[in-house]
Amino acid sequence: MANSTVTECKEYLFKVLVIGELGVGKTSLIKRYVHQLFSQHYRATIGVDFALKVINWDSKTLVRLQLWDIAGQERFGSMTRVYYREAVGAFIVFDMTRGSTFEAVSKWKHDLDSKVKLPNGRPIPVVLLANKCDQKKDSNGDNSSNMDQFCKESGFLGWFETSAKVKFQHHNGWKKNESL
Ligand code: GTP
Ligand code: MG
């Protein structure tokens, strides 16, 4: 009986979109997630950028996330249908300090749902990200039960407050990132 000692490693590749209005921090979030870096400097993305995040899920599973960083200005262009193709998940990002970027969230969601579906015909799963939570919220900022309700009504899996600038440390509150 040959008892193989070679452990099989399964690999998955997932295409994930990151969309939302101009300057909300899509590129910054991706840079933070993939390279642990942050820059104050704003350079608008032109068209689309890509990043790969490799996750050692467990000893037998490798996940590659192919992150598609789509420029905010593309909502007015004709390319999103092409960029969205075969995506299996998405993040829609808004800037907590600019209410207009939250108002655009539904427009992005609609654009997405009308142009891409999972192979089984269902909408792709989308998570809402309220970015720049290190800064002051826009005056009538939504509280969390409103956000829960909004997600339920609009078909988001859920939402998270995020910051590409500072790291959140459990139990210790906010801490400025040392790499700044
Ligand atoms: P487009 O490519 O034009 O669609 O913009 P984007 O969504 O990729 O925004 P980008 O990541 O370039 O960030 C825009 C500006 O916001 C930059 O000056 C960033 O430094 C700043 N920024 C991004 N995320 C955060 C954050 O979490 N907190 C703070 N304070 N600033 C942020
Ligand atoms: Mg960008």
Coordinates of N, CA and C and ligand atoms in Angstrom, one line a residue:
M1 N 0.8 -1.2 0.0 CA 0.0 0.0 0.0 C 0.9 1.3 0.0
A2 N 0.9 1.9 -1.1 CA 1.7 3.2 -1.1 C 0.9 4.3 -0.4
N3 N 1.6 4.8 0.6 CA 0.9 5.8 1.4 C 1.7 7.1 1.1
S4 N 1.1 7.9 0.2 CA 1.8 9.1 -0.3 C 2.0 10.1 0.9
T5 N 3.2 10.7 1.0 CA 3.4 11.7 2.0 C 3.3 13.1 1.4
V6 N 3.1 13.2 0.1 CA 3.0 14.5 -0.5 C 1.6 15.1 -0.2
T7 N 1.7 16.2 0.5 CA 0.4 16.9 0.8 C -0.1 17.7 -0.4
E8 N -1.3 17.5 -0.8 CA -1.8 18.2 -1.9 C -2.2 19.6 -1.5
C9 N -1.8 20.6 -2.3 CA -2.1 21.9 -1.9 C -3.1 22.4 -3.0
K10 N -4.2 22.9 -2.5 CA -5.2 23.4 -3.4 C -5.0 24.9 -3.6
E11 N -5.1 25.4 -4.9 CA -4.9 26.8 -5.1 C -6.2 27.4 -5.8
Y12 N -6.6 28.6 -5.3 CA -7.7 29.2 -5.8 C -7.3 30.6 -6.3
L13 N -7.9 31.0 -7.4 CA -7.7 32.4 -7.9 C -9.1 33.1 -8.0
F14 N -9.2 34.2 -7.3 CA -10.5 34.9 -7.2 C -10.3 36.3 -7.8
K15 N -11.1 36.7 -8.7 CA -11.0 38.1 -9.2 C -12.0 39.0 -8.3
V16 N -11.5 40.0 -7.7 CA -12.2 40.8 -6.8 C -12.1 42.3 -7.2
L17 N -13.2 43.0 -7.3 CA -13.2 44.4 -7.8 C -13.2 45.3 -6.6
V18 N -12.6 46.5 -6.7 CA -12.6 47.5 -5.7 C -13.1 48.8 -6.5
I19 N -14.3 49.2 -6.1 CA -14.9 50.4 -6.9 C -15.5 51.4 -5.9
G20 N -15.8 52.6 -6.5 CA -16.3 53.7 -5.7 C -15.8 55.0 -6.3
E21 N -16.3 56.1 -5.7 CA -16.0 57.4 -6.3 C -14.5 57.8 -6.2
L22 N -14.2 58.8 -7.0 CA -12.8 59.4 -7.0 C -12.3 59.7 -5.6
G23 N -11.1 59.3 -5.4 CA -10.4 59.8 -4.1 C -10.9 59.2 -2.8
V24 N -11.8 58.1 -2.9 CA -12.3 57.6 -1.6 C -11.3 56.7 -0.9
G25 N -10.2 56.3 -1.6 CA -9.1 55.5 -1.0 C -9.0 54.1 -1.5
K26 N -9.5 53.8 -2.6 CA -9.5 52.4 -3.1 C -8.0 51.9 -3.3
T27 N -7.2 52.8 -4.0 CA -5.8 52.4 -4.2 C -5.1 52.3 -2.9
S28 N -5.4 53.2 -2.0 CA -4.7 53.3 -0.7 C -5.0 52.0 0.1
L29 N -6.3 51.6 0.1 CA -6.7 50.4 0.8 C -5.9 49.2 0.3
I30 N -5.8 49.1 -1.0 CA -5.2 48.0 -1.6 C -3.7 48.0 -1.3
K31 N -3.1 49.2 -1.4 CA -1.7 49.3 -1.0 C -1.4 48.9 0.4
R32 N -2.3 49.3 1.3 CA -2.1 48.9 2.7 C -2.2 47.4 2.9
Y33 N -3.2 46.8 2.2 CA -3.5 45.4 2.4 C -2.4 44.5 1.8
V34 N -1.9 45.0 0.6 CA -0.9 44.1 -0.1 C 0.5 44.4 0.3
H35 N 0.8 45.7 0.5 CA 2.2 46.1 0.7 C 2.5 46.8 2.1
Q36 N 1.4 46.9 2.9 CA 1.5 47.5 4.2 C 2.1 49.0 4.2
L37 N 1.7 49.7 3.1 CA 2.2 51.1 2.9 C 1.1 52.0 2.8
F38 N 1.3 53.3 3.2 CA 0.3 54.4 3.0 C 1.1 55.6 2.5
S39 N 0.4 56.4 1.6 CA 1.0 57.7 1.2 C -0.1 58.7 1.2
Q40 N 0.2 59.9 1.7 CA -0.8 61.0 1.7 C -1.1 61.5 0.3
H41 N -0.1 61.2 -0.6 CA -0.1 61.8 -1.9 C -1.2 61.2 -2.8
Y42 N -2.0 62.0 -3.4 CA -3.1 61.5 -4.2 C -2.7 61.5 -5.7
R43 N -2.7 60.3 -6.3 CA -2.6 60.3 -7.7 C -3.7 59.4 -8.3
A44 N -4.6 60.1 -9.0 CA -5.8 59.4 -9.5 C -5.4 58.2 -10.4
T45 N -6.1 57.1 -10.2 CA -5.9 55.9 -11.0 C -6.5 56.2 -12.4
I46 N -5.8 55.8 -13.4 CA -6.3 55.9 -14.8 C -6.7 54.6 -15.2
G47 N -8.0 54.4 -15.6 CA -8.5 53.1 -16.0 C -8.5 52.1 -14.9
V48 N -7.6 51.2 -14.9 CA -7.6 50.1 -13.9 C -6.2 49.8 -13.5
D49 N -6.0 49.4 -12.3 CA -4.7 48.9 -11.8 C -5.0 47.5 -11.2
F50 N -3.9 46.8 -11.0 CA -4.0 45.4 -10.5 C -3.1 45.2 -9.3
A51 N -3.5 44.3 -8.4 CA -2.6 43.9 -7.3 C -3.0 42.5 -7.0
L52 N -2.0 41.7 -6.5 CA -2.2 40.4 -6.2 C -1.9 40.2 -4.7
K53 N -2.9 39.6 -4.0 CA -2.7 39.3 -2.6 C -2.7 37.8 -2.4
V54 N -1.6 37.2 -1.9 CA -1.5 35.8 -1.8 C -1.8 35.4 -0.3
I55 N -2.7 34.6 -0.1 CA -3.1 34.2 1.3 C -2.9 32.7 1.5
N56 N -2.1 32.5 2.5 CA -1.9 31.0 2.9 C -3.1 30.7 3.8
W57 N -4.1 30.3 3.2 CA -5.4 30.1 4.0 C -5.2 29.1 5.1
D58 N -4.7 27.9 4.7 CA -4.3 26.9 5.7 C -3.2 26.1 5.1
S59 N -2.7 25.1 5.8 CA -1.5 24.3 5.2 C -1.8 23.7 3.9
K60 N -3.1 23.5 3.5 CA -3.4 22.9 2.3 C -4.1 23.8 1.2
T61 N -4.2 25.1 1.6 CA -5.0 25.9 0.7 C -4.3 27.3 0.5
L62 N -4.1 27.6 -0.8 CA -3.5 28.9 -1.2 C -4.6 29.7 -1.9
V63 N -4.7 30.9 -1.5 CA -5.7 31.7 -2.2 C -5.0 32.9 -2.8
R64 N -5.3 33.1 -4.1 CA -4.7 34.3 -4.7 C -5.9 35.3 -5.0
L65 N -5.8 36.4 -4.5 CA -6.9 37.4 -4.7 C -6.3 38.4 -5.8
Q66 N -7.0 38.4 -6.9 CA -6.5 39.4 -8.0 C -7.4 40.6 -7.8
L67 N -6.9 41.7 -7.3 CA -7.6 42.8 -6.9 C -7.6 43.8 -8.1
W68 N -8.8 44.2 -8.6 CA -9.0 45.1 -9.7 C -9.4 46.5 -9.1
D69 N -8.4 47.4 -9.2 CA -8.6 48.7 -8.6 C -9.0 49.6 -9.7
I70 N -10.3 49.9 -9.8 CA -10.9 50.6 -10.9 C -11.1 52.1 -10.6
A71 N -10.6 52.9 -11.5 CA -10.6 54.4 -11.2 C -12.0 54.9 -11.0
G72 N -12.2 55.8 -10.0 CA -13.5 56.4 -9.8 C -14.1 57.0 -11.0
Q73 N -13.3 57.6 -11.8 CA -13.8 58.3 -13.0 C -14.4 57.3 -14.0
E74 N -14.2 56.0 -13.8 CA -14.7 55.1 -14.8 C -16.2 54.9 -14.8
R75 N -16.9 55.4 -13.7 CA -18.3 55.2 -13.6 C -19.0 55.9 -14.8
F76 N -18.3 56.9 -15.3 CA -18.8 57.7 -16.5 C -18.3 57.2 -17.8
G77 N -17.4 56.2 -17.7 CA -16.8 55.6 -19.0 C -17.6 54.4 -19.5
S78 N -17.1 53.8 -20.5 CA -17.8 52.7 -21.1 C -17.1 51.3 -20.8
M79 N -16.1 51.4 -19.9 CA -15.3 50.2 -19.8 C -15.6 49.3 -18.6
T80 N -16.5 49.7 -17.8 CA -16.7 48.9 -16.5 C -17.2 47.5 -16.9
R81 N -18.1 47.4 -17.9 CA -18.6 46.0 -18.2 C -17.4 45.1 -18.5
V82 N -16.4 45.6 -19.2 CA -15.2 44.8 -19.5 C -14.4 44.5 -18.2
Y83 N -14.2 45.5 -17.4 CA -13.5 45.3 -16.1 C -14.2 44.3 -15.2
Y84 N -15.5 44.3 -15.1 CA -16.2 43.5 -14.2 C -16.3 42.0 -14.5
R85 N -16.0 41.7 -15.8 CA -16.2 40.3 -16.3 C -15.5 39.3 -15.4
E86 N -16.3 38.3 -15.0 CA -15.8 37.1 -14.3 C -15.3 37.4 -12.9
A87 N -15.7 38.6 -12.3 CA -15.4 38.9 -10.9 C -16.3 38.0 -10.1
V88 N -15.8 37.6 -8.9 CA -16.6 36.8 -8.0 C -16.9 37.5 -6.7
G89 N -16.4 38.7 -6.6 CA -16.7 39.5 -5.4 C -16.3 41.0 -5.6
A90 N -16.8 41.9 -4.8 CA -16.4 43.3 -4.9 C -16.5 44.0 -3.6
F91 N -15.7 45.0 -3.5 CA -15.8 46.0 -2.4 C -16.3 47.3 -3.0
I92 N -17.3 47.9 -2.4 CA -17.6 49.3 -2.8 C -17.2 50.2 -1.7
V93 N -16.4 51.2 -2.0 CA -15.7 52.0 -1.0 C -16.4 53.4 -1.1
F94 N -16.6 54.0 0.1 CA -17.0 55.5 0.1 C -16.1 56.1 1.2
D95 N -16.1 57.5 1.2 CA -15.3 58.3 2.1 C -16.2 58.8 3.1
M96 N -16.0 58.4 4.4 CA -16.8 58.8 5.5 C -16.9 60.4 5.7
T97 N -15.9 61.0 5.1 CA -15.8 62.5 5.3 C -16.5 63.2 4.2
R98 N -17.0 62.5 3.2 CA -17.7 63.2 2.1 C -19.0 62.4 1.7
G99 N -20.1 63.0 2.2 CA -21.4 62.4 2.0 C -21.7 62.1 0.5
S100 N -21.2 62.9 -0.4 CA -21.6 62.7 -1.8 C -21.0 61.3 -2.3
T101 N -20.0 60.8 -1.6 CA -19.4 59.6 -2.1 C -20.3 58.4 -1.6
F102 N -21.0 58.6 -0.5 CA -21.9 57.6 0.0 C -23.2 57.6 -0.9
E103 N -23.6 58.8 -1.3 CA -24.7 58.8 -2.3 C -24.5 58.0 -3.5
A104 N -23.2 58.0 -4.0 CA -22.8 57.3 -5.2 C -22.7 55.8 -5.0
V105 N -22.8 55.3 -3.8 CA -22.6 53.9 -3.6 C -23.7 53.1 -4.3
S106 N -24.9 53.6 -4.3 CA -26.0 52.9 -4.9 C -25.9 52.9 -6.4
K107 N -25.3 53.9 -7.0 CA -25.0 54.0 -8.4 C -24.0 53.0 -8.8
W108 N -23.0 52.8 -8.0 CA -21.9 51.8 -8.3 C -22.6 50.4 -8.2
K109 N -23.4 50.2 -7.2 CA -24.0 48.9 -6.9 C -24.9 48.5 -8.1
H110 N -25.6 49.5 -8.6 CA -26.5 49.3 -9.7 C -25.7 49.0 -11.0
D111 N -24.6 49.8 -11.2 CA -23.8 49.5 -12.4 C -23.2 48.1 -12.3
L112 N -22.8 47.7 -11.2 CA -22.2 46.4 -11.0 C -23.2 45.3 -11.3
D113 N -24.4 45.4 -10.6 CA -25.4 44.3 -10.7 C -25.9 44.2 -12.1
S114 N -25.9 45.3 -12.8 CA -26.5 45.3 -14.2 C -25.5 44.7 -15.2
K115 N -24.2 44.6 -14.8 CA -23.2 44.2 -15.8 C -22.5 42.9 -15.5
V116 N -22.6 42.4 -14.3 CA -21.9 41.1 -14.0 C -22.8 40.3 -13.1
K117 N -22.7 39.0 -13.3 CA -23.4 38.0 -12.4 C -22.5 36.8 -12.2
L118 N -22.7 36.1 -11.1 CA -22.0 34.8 -10.9 C -22.4 33.8 -11.9
P119 N -21.6 32.7 -12.1 CA -22.0 31.7 -13.1 C -23.5 31.2 -12.8
N120 N -23.9 31.2 -11.6 CA -25.2 30.7 -11.3 C -26.3 31.7 -11.5
G121 N -25.9 32.9 -12.0 CA -26.9 33.9 -12.3 C -27.2 34.8 -11.1
R122 N -26.6 34.6 -10.0 CA -26.9 35.4 -8.8 C -26.0 36.6 -8.8
P123 N -26.4 37.7 -8.2 CA -25.5 38.9 -8.1 C -24.2 38.5 -7.4
I124 N -23.1 39.2 -7.7 CA -21.8 38.9 -7.0 C -21.9 39.5 -5.6
P125 N -21.3 38.8 -4.6 CA -21.3 39.3 -3.3 C -20.5 40.6 -3.1
V126 N -21.1 41.6 -2.5 CA -20.4 42.9 -2.3 C -20.4 43.3 -0.9
V127 N -19.2 43.8 -0.4 CA -19.1 44.4 0.9 C -18.8 45.9 0.8
L128 N -19.5 46.6 1.7 CA -19.4 48.1 1.7 C -18.3 48.5 2.6
L129 N -17.4 49.4 2.2 CA -16.3 49.9 3.1 C -16.4 51.4 3.3
A130 N -16.6 51.8 4.6 CA -16.6 53.2 5.0 C -15.2 53.6 5.3
N131 N -14.5 54.2 4.3 CA -13.1 54.4 4.5 C -12.8 55.8 5.1
K132 N -11.6 56.0 5.6 CA -11.0 57.2 6.2 C -11.7 57.4 7.6
C133 N -11.9 56.3 8.3 CA -12.5 56.4 9.6 C -11.6 57.0 10.6
D134 N -10.4 57.2 10.2 CA -9.4 58.0 11.1 C -9.8 59.5 11.2
Q135 N -10.6 59.9 10.2 CA -10.9 61.3 10.2 C -12.3 61.6 10.7
K136 N -12.7 62.9 10.7 CA -14.0 63.3 11.2 C -15.1 62.9 10.2
K137 N -16.2 62.3 10.7 CA -17.3 61.9 9.8 C -18.0 63.1 9.3
D138 N -18.6 63.0 8.1 CA -19.4 64.0 7.6 C -20.6 64.2 8.5
S139 N -21.0 65.5 8.7 CA -21.9 65.9 9.8 C -23.0 64.9 10.1
N140 N -23.9 64.6 9.1 CA -25.0 63.7 9.4 C -24.6 62.3 9.1
G141 N -23.4 61.9 9.5 CA -22.9 60.5 9.2 C -23.9 59.5 9.7
D142 N -24.0 58.4 8.9 CA -24.9 57.4 9.3 C -24.5 56.6 10.5
N143 N -25.4 56.3 11.4 CA -25.0 55.4 12.5 C -25.1 54.0 12.1
S144 N -24.6 53.1 13.0 CA -24.4 51.7 12.5 C -25.7 51.0 12.2
S145 N -26.8 51.3 12.9 CA -28.1 50.6 12.6 C -28.6 51.0 11.3
N146 N -28.4 52.3 11.0 CA -28.8 52.8 9.6 C -28.0 52.1 8.5
M147 N -26.8 51.9 8.8 CA -25.9 51.2 7.8 C -26.3 49.8 7.7
D148 N -26.6 49.1 8.8 CA -27.1 47.7 8.7 C -28.3 47.6 7.8
Q149 N -29.2 48.6 8.1 CA -30.5 48.6 7.3 C -30.2 48.9 5.8
F150 N -29.3 49.8 5.6 CA -29.0 50.2 4.2 C -28.4 49.0 3.5
C151 N -27.5 48.2 4.1 CA -26.9 47.0 3.5 C -27.9 46.0 3.2
K152 N -28.9 45.8 4.1 CA -29.9 44.8 4.0 C -30.8 45.2 2.7
E153 N -31.2 46.4 2.7 CA -32.1 46.9 1.6 C -31.4 46.9 0.2
S154 N -30.0 47.2 0.3 CA -29.3 47.3 -1.0 C -28.6 46.1 -1.5
G155 N -28.7 45.0 -0.7 CA -28.0 43.8 -1.1 C -26.5 43.7 -0.9
F156 N -26.0 44.4 0.2 CA -24.6 44.2 0.5 C -24.5 43.1 1.6
L157 N -23.4 42.4 1.5 CA -23.2 41.3 2.5 C -23.0 41.9 3.9
G158 N -22.4 43.1 3.9 CA -22.2 43.8 5.2 C -21.3 45.0 5.0
W159 N -20.9 45.6 6.1 CA -20.1 46.8 5.9 C -19.0 46.9 7.0
F160 N -18.0 47.6 6.7 CA -16.9 47.8 7.7 C -16.4 49.2 7.6
E161 N -16.0 49.8 8.8 CA -15.2 51.0 8.8 C -13.8 50.7 8.5
T162 N -13.1 51.4 7.7 CA -11.7 51.1 7.4 C -10.9 52.4 7.4
S163 N -9.6 52.2 7.5 CA -8.6 53.3 7.3 C -7.4 52.7 6.7
A164 N -7.0 53.3 5.6 CA -5.8 52.9 4.9 C -4.6 53.5 5.7
K165 N -4.9 54.6 6.5 CA -3.8 55.4 7.1 C -3.4 54.8 8.4
V166 N -4.3 54.5 9.3 CA -3.9 54.0 10.6 C -4.3 52.5 10.8
K167 N -3.6 51.9 11.7 CA -3.9 50.5 12.0 C -4.7 50.5 13.3
F168 N -5.7 49.7 13.3 CA -6.5 49.5 14.5 C -5.9 48.4 15.3
Q169 N -5.6 48.7 16.6 CA -5.1 47.7 17.5 C -6.2 47.3 18.4
H170 N -6.5 46.0 18.5 CA -7.5 45.6 19.4 C -7.2 45.9 20.8
H171 N -8.1 46.4 21.6 CA -8.0 46.7 23.0 C -7.2 48.0 23.2
N172 N -6.4 48.5 22.3 CA -5.5 49.6 22.5 C -6.0 50.9 21.8
G173 N -7.1 50.8 21.2 CA -7.6 52.0 20.5 C -6.8 52.2 19.2
W174 N -6.8 53.5 18.7 CA -6.1 53.8 17.5 C -4.6 54.1 17.7
K175 N -3.9 53.7 16.7 CA -2.5 53.9 16.8 C -2.0 54.3 15.5
K176 N -1.2 55.4 15.4 CA -0.7 55.9 14.2 C 0.3 54.9 13.6
N177 N 0.2 54.6 12.3 CA 1.1 53.6 11.8 C 2.6 54.1 11.8
E178 N 3.4 53.2 12.2 CA 4.8 53.5 12.3 C 5.5 53.7 11.0
S179 N 4.9 53.2 10.0 CA 5.6 53.4 8.7 C 5.4 54.7 8.1
L180 N 4.6 55.6 8.7 CA 4.3 56.9 8.1 C 5.5 57.8 8.2
Ligands
GTP1 P1 -9.2 57.2 -7.8 O1 -8.1 56.4 -8.2 O2 -9.2 58.6 -8.4 O3 -10.5 56.6 -8.1 O4 -9.1 57.4 -6.2 P2 -8.9 56.3 -5.1 O5 -10.2 55.8 -4.6 O6 -7.9 55.2 -5.5 O7 -8.2 57.1 -3.9 P3 -6.7 57.1 -3.3 O8 -6.4 55.7 -2.7 O9 -5.8 57.5 -4.4 O10 -6.7 58.1 -2.1 C1 -7.2 59.5 -2.3 C2 -6.6 60.3 -1.2 O11 -7.1 59.9 0.1 C3 -5.0 60.2 -1.0 O12 -4.5 61.5 -0.7 C4 -4.9 59.3 0.2 O13 -3.7 59.5 0.9 C5 -6.1 59.6 1.0 N1 -6.6 58.5 1.8 C6 -6.9 57.2 1.4 N2 -7.3 56.4 2.3 C7 -7.3 57.2 3.5 C8 -7.6 56.9 4.9 O14 -8.0 55.8 5.2 N3 -7.5 57.9 5.7 C9 -7.0 59.2 5.3 N4 -6.9 60.1 6.3 N5 -6.7 59.5 4.1 C10 -6.8 58.5 3.1
MG2 MG -7.0 54.9 -7.3

